[in-house]
Short mmCIF file of C-alpha atoms in Angstrom, two decimals:
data_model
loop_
_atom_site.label_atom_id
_atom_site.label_comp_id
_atom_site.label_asym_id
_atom_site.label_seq_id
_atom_site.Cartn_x
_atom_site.Cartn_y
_atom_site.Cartn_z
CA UNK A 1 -7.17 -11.02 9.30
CA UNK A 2 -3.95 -11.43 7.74
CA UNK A 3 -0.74 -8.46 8.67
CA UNK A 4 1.73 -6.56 6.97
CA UNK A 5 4.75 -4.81 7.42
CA UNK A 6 5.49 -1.41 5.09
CA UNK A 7 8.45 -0.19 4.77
CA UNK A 8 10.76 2.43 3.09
CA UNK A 9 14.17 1.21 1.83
CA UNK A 10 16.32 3.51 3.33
CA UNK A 11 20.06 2.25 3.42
CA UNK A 12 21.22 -0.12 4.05
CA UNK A 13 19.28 -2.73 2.98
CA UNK A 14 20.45 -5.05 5.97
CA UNK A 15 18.07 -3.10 8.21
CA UNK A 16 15.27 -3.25 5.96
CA UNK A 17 15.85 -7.45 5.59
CA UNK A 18 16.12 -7.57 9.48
CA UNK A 19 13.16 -5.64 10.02
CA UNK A 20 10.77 -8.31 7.78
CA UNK A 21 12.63 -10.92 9.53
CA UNK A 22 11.74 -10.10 12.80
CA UNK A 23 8.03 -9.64 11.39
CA UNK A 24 7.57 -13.08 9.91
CA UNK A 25 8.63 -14.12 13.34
CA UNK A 26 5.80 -12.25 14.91
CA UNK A 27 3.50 -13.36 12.85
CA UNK A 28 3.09 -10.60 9.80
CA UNK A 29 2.48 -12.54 6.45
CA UNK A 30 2.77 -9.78 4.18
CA UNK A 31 6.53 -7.64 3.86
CA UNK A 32 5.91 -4.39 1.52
CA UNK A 33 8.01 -1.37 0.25
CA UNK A 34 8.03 1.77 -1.27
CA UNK A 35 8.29 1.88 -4.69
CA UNK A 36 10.33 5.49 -5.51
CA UNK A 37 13.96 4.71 -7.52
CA UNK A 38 15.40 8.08 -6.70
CA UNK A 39 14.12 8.89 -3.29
CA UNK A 40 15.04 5.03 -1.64
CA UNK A 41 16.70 2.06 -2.65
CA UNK A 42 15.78 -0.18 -5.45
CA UNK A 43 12.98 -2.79 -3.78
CA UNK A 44 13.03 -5.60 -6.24
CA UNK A 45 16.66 -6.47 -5.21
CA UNK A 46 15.95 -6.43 -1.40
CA UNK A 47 13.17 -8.07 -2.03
CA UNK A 48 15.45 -11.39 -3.09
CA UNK A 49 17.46 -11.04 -0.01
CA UNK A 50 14.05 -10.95 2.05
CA UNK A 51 12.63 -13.51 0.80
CA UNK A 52 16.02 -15.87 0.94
CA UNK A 53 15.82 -15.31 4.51
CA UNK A 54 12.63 -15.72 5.53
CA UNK A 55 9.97 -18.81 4.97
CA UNK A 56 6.60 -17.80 4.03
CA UNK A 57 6.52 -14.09 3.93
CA UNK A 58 4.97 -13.00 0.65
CA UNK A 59 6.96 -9.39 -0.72
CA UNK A 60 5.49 -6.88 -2.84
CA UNK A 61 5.93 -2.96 -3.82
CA UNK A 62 3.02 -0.32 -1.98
CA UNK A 63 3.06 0.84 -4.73
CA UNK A 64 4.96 0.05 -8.09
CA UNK A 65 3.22 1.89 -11.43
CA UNK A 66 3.18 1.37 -14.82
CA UNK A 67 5.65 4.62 -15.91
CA UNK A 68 9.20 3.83 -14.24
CA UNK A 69 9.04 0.23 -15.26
CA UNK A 70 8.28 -1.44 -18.50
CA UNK A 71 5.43 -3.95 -18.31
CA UNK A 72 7.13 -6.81 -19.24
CA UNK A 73 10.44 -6.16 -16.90
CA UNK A 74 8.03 -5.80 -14.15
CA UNK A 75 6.40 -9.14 -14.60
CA UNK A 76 9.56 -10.96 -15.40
CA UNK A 77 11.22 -9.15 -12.21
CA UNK A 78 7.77 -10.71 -10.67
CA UNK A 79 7.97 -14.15 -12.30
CA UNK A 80 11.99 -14.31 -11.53
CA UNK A 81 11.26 -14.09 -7.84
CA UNK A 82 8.24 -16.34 -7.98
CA UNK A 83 10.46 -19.27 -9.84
CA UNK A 84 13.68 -18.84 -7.47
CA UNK A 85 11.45 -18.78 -3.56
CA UNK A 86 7.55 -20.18 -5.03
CA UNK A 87 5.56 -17.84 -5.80
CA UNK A 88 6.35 -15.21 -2.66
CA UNK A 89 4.77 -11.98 -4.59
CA UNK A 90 2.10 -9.70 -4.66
CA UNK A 91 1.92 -6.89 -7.31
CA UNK A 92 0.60 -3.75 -5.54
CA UNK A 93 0.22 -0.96 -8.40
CA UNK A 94 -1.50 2.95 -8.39
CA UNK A 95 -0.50 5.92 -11.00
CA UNK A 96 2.56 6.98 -9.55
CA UNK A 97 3.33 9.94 -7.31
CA UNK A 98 6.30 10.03 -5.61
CA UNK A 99 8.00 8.07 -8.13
CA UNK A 100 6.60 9.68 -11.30
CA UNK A 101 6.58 13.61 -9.31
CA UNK A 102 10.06 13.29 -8.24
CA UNK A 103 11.45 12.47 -11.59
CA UNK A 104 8.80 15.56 -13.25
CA UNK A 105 6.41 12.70 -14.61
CA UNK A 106 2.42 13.19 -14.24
CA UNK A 107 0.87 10.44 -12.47
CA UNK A 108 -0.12 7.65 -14.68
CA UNK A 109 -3.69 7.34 -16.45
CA UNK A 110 -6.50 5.15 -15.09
CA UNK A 111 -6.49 3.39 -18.62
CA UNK A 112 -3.06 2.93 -18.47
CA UNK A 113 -2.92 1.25 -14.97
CA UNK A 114 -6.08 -1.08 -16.12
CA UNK A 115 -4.29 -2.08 -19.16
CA UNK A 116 -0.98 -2.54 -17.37
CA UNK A 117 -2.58 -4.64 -14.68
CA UNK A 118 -3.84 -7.39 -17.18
CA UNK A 119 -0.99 -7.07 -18.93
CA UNK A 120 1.92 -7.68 -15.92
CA UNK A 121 -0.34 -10.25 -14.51
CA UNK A 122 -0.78 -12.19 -17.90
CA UNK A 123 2.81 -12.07 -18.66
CA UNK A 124 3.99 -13.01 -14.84
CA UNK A 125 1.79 -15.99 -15.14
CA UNK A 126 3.13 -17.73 -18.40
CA UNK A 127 -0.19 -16.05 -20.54
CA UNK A 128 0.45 -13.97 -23.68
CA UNK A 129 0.13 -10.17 -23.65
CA UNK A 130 0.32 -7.10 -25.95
CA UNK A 131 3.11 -4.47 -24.88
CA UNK A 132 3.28 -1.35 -27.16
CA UNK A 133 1.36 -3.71 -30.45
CA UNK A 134 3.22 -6.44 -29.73
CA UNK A 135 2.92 -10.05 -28.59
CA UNK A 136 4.98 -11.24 -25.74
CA UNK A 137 4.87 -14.22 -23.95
CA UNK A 138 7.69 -15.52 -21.22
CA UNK A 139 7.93 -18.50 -22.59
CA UNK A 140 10.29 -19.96 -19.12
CA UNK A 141 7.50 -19.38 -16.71
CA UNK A 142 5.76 -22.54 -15.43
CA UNK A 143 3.11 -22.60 -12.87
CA UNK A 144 3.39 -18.45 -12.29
CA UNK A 145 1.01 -16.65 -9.43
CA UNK A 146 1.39 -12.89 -9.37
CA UNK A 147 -2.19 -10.89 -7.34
CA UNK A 148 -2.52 -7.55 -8.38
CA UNK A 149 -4.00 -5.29 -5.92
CA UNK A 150 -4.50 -1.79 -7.06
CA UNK A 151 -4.43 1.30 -4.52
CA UNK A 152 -7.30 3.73 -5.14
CA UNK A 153 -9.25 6.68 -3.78
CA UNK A 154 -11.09 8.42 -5.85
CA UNK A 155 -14.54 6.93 -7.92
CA UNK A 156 -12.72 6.26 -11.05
CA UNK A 157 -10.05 4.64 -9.64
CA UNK A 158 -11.95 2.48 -6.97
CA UNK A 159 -14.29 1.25 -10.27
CA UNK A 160 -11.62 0.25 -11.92
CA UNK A 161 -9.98 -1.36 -9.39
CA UNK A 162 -13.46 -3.43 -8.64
CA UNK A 163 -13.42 -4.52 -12.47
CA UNK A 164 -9.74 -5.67 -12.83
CA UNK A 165 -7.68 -6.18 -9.16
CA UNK A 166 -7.55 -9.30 -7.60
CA UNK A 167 -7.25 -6.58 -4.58
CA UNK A 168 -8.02 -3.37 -3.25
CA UNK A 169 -5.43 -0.97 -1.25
CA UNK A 170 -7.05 1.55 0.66
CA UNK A 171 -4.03 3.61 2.17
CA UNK A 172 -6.03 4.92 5.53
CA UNK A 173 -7.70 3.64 8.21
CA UNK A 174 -10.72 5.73 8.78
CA UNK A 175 -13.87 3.13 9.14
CA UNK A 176 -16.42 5.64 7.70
CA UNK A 177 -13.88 6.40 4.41
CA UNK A 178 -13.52 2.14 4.68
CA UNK A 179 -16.91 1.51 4.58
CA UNK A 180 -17.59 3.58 1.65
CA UNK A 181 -15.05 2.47 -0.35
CA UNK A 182 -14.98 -0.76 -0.24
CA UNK A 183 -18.66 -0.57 -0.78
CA UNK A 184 -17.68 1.24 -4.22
CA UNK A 185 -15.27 -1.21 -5.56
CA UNK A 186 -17.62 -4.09 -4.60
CA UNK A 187 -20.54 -2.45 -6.53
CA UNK A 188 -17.72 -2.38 -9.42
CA UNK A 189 -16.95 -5.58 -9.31
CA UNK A 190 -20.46 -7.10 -9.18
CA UNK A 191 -21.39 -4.76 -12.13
CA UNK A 192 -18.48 -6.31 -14.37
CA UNK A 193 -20.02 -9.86 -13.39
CA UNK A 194 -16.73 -10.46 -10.58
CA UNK A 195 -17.52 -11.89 -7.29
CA UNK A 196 -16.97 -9.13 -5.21
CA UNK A 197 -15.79 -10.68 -2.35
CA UNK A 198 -13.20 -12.38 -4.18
CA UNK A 199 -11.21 -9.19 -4.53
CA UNK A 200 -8.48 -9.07 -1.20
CA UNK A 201 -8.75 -5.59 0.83
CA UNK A 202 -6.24 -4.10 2.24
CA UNK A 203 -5.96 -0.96 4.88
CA UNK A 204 -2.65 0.50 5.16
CA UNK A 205 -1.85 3.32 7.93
CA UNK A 206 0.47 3.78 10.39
CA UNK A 207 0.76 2.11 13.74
CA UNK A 208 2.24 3.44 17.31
CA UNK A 209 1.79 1.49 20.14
CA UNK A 210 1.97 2.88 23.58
CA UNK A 211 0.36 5.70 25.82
CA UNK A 212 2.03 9.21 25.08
CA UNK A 213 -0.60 9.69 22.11
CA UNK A 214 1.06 13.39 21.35
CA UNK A 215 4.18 11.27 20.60
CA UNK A 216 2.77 8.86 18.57
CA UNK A 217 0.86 11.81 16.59
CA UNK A 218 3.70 13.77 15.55
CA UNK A 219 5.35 10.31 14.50
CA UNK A 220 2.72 9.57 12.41
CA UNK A 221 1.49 13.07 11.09
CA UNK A 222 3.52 12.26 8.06
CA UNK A 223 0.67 9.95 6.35
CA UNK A 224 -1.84 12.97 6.25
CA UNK A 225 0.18 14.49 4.34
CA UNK A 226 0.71 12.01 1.79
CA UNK A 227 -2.74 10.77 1.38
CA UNK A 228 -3.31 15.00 1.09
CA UNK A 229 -1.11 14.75 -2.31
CA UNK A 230 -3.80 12.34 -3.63
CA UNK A 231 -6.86 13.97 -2.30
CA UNK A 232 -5.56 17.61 -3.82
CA UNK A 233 -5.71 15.55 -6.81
CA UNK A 234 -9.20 14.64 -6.24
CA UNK A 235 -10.08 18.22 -5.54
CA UNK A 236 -8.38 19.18 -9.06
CA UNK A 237 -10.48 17.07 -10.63
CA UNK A 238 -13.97 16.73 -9.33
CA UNK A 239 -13.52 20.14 -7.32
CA UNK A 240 -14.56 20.02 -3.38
CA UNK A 241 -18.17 19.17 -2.29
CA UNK A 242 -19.05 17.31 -5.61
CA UNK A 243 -20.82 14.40 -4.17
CA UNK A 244 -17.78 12.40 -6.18
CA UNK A 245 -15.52 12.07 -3.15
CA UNK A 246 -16.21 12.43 0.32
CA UNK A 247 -16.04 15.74 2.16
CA UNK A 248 -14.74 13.57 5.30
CA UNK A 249 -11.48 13.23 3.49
CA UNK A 250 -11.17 16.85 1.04
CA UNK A 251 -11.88 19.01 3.57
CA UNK A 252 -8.94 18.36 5.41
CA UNK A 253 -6.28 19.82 2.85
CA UNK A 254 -8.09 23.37 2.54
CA UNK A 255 -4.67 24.55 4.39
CA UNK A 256 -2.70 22.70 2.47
CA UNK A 257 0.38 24.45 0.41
CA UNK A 258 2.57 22.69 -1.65
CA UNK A 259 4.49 19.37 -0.74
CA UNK A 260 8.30 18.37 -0.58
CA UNK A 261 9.47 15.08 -1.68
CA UNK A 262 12.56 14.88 -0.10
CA UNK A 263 10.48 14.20 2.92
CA UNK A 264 7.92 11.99 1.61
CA UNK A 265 7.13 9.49 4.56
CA UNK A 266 9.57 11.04 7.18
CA UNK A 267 8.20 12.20 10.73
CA UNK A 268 9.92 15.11 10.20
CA UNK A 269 7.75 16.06 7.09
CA UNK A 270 7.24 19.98 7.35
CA UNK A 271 4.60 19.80 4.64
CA UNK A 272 2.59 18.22 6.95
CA UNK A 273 1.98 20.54 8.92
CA UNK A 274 -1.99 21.29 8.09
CA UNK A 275 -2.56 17.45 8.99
CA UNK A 276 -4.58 18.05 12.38
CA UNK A 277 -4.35 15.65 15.38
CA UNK A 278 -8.14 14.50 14.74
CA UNK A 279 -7.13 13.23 10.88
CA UNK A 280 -3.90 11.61 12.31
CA UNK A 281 -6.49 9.98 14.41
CA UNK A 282 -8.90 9.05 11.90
CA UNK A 283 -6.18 7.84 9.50
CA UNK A 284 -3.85 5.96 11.67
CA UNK A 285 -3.81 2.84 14.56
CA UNK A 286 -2.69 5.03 17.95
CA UNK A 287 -2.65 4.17 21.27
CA UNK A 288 -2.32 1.16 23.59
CA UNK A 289 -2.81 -2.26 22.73
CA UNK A 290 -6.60 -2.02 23.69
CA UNK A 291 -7.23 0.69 20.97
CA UNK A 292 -5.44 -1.11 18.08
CA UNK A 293 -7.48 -3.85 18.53
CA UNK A 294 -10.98 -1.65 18.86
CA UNK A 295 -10.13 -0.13 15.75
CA UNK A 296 -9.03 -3.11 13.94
CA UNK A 297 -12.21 -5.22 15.07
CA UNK A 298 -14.42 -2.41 13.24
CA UNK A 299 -12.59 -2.87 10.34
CA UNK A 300 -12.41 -6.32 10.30
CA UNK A 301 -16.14 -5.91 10.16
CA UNK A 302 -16.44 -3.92 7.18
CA UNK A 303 -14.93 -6.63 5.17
CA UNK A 304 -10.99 -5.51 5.90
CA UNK A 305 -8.75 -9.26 5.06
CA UNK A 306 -4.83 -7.36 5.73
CA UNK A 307 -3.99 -4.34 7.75
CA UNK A 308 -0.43 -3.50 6.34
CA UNK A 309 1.18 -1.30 9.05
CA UNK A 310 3.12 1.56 8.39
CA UNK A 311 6.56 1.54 10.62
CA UNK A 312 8.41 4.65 9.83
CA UNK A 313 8.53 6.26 13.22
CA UNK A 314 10.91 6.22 16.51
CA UNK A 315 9.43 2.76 17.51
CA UNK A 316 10.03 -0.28 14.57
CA UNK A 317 11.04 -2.64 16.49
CA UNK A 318 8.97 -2.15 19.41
CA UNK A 319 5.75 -1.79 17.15
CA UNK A 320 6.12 -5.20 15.63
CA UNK A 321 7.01 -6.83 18.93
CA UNK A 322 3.54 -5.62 20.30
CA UNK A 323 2.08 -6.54 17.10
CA UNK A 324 3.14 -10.00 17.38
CA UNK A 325 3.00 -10.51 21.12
CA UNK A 326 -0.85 -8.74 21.58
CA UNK A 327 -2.46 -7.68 18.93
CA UNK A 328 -1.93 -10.31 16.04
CA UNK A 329 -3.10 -13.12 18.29
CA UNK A 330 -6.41 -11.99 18.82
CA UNK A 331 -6.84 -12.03 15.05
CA UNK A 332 -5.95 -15.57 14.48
CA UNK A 333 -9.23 -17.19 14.07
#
């Protein structure tokens, strides 16, 4: 099982460089970001400091979308970094909330991600592609890699992302949500004629090491409520108790009112107040070392090849130093 670091990049950008330094020296292989313009700092230029100072770690947005960037900037962004540090890049991709809400966007399409997927990869990898009715190739790149892993929840979404992703993003770590999913974009993937075990999955959540588990809850209570945001637009659109999405992960929003950007992925996240300790639970890695590892094991099972930890709490530094000192050994296989 591979490991990866998310981060937000709050200023300054130093921290966020030092922080995926110290993680390729504990053994994480993956460094990802937020993708939001307004709310943080603009990845794709930290991501050319990170990757000039560290070896092998492979960079990527969690998640970029296909409405604040045009296509063919976001390959060439891609295929720039690929040709200066050797191919170093994953492109993870979704509809867009924070970035799209925050700047009074809707969310991308599901057609328009699928067609944006083919068409970024294409491009990033020296292929032709159509962009708005016309032809565009970059005619520099030579030798180009760029996986697209798509982030999904709902049955549209994982189809699609079955059909066209090199890999999956499933952003929670609940085994029973896991299980189904993945089984979903599998089924998707075999239906299109793919091998569907040659699509990557990926769990993201966040991660607290150590006893005081009230602690680590209230640090992490942040990601229910931005996994909510996407499961209220579930609700919207297949309505609760449709058989179309799990009642395991709708029927925690019911108290759910309204959400504020300005903290999106903070601990101190007053819309996330409805998240209960038994979701945090569910959703995140909590605990002592012994736990992490139980919980990772049973998703390992299900067919899990990256957990990409979520460090925006109290304890960054200390989380990947038990990450690399106890809990990504046992992994290494």
């Amino acid at each position: 099982m591979d490991f990866g670091l998310v981060l937000q990049t709050d200023p300054p950008a130093s921290a966020v460089v030092g922080l995926m330094r110290r993680a390729e020296r504990n053994g994480f292989r993956y460094g990802w970001t937020f993708d939001s313009a307004v709310l943080w700092q603009e990845p794709f230029v930290i991501y050319s400091r990170i990757l000039e100072h560290t070896t092998s770690l492979i960079v990527g947005p969690m998640v970029t979308n296909p409405g604040t960037r045009t296509w063919e900037v976001t390959a060439s962004t891609f295929a720039t970094l690929n040709e200066m540090y050797g191919n170093r890049t994953v492109c993870g991709i979704g509809r867009g909330d924070s970035a799209m809400r925050v700047a009074g966007r809707k969310p991308n399409t599901l057609a328009r991600v699928g067609e944006a997927m083919e068409v970024i990869r294409d491009l990033a990898e020296g292929r032709e592609a159509v962009v708005d009715g016309q032809s565009l190739r970059l005619p520099w790149v030579r030798d180009g890699k760029l996986p697209v892993w798509m982030a999904a929840y709902g049955p549209k979404a994982l189809a699609l992302a079955g059909q066209k992703a090199d890999g999956f993003i499933l952003q929670l770590a609940d085994p029973y949500l896991t299980e189904s999913m993945i089984k979903a974009v599998r089924t998707a993937a075999s239906d299109a004629g793919r091998d569907p075990y040659s699509i990557t999955i990926c769990v993201a959540a966040p991660a607290y090491v150590g006893d005081d588990l009230a602690h680590a809850r209230d640090q992490s209570r942040w990601f229910g409520g931005m996994v909510g945001n996407h499961v209220a637009d579930l609700v919207a659109r297949y309505g609760e108790h449709s058989g179309l999405v799990p009642d395991a992960l709708t029927d925690y929003i019911k108290q759910r009112e309204g959400y504020d950007y300005s903290h999106h992925g903070r601990t101190d996240n007053a819309s996330a107040d409805f998240v209960t300790d038994e979701i945090v639970d569910r959703f995140c890695l909590l605990g002592p070392v012994e736990a992490h590892i139980e919980k990772l094991e049973a998703l390992r099972a299900l067919g899990v090849d990256q957990f990409a930890l979520y460090n925006m709490h109290d304890a960054k530094e200390a989380t990947i130093d038990a990450y690399g000192a106890e809990i990504i050994p046992h992994f290494q296989d």
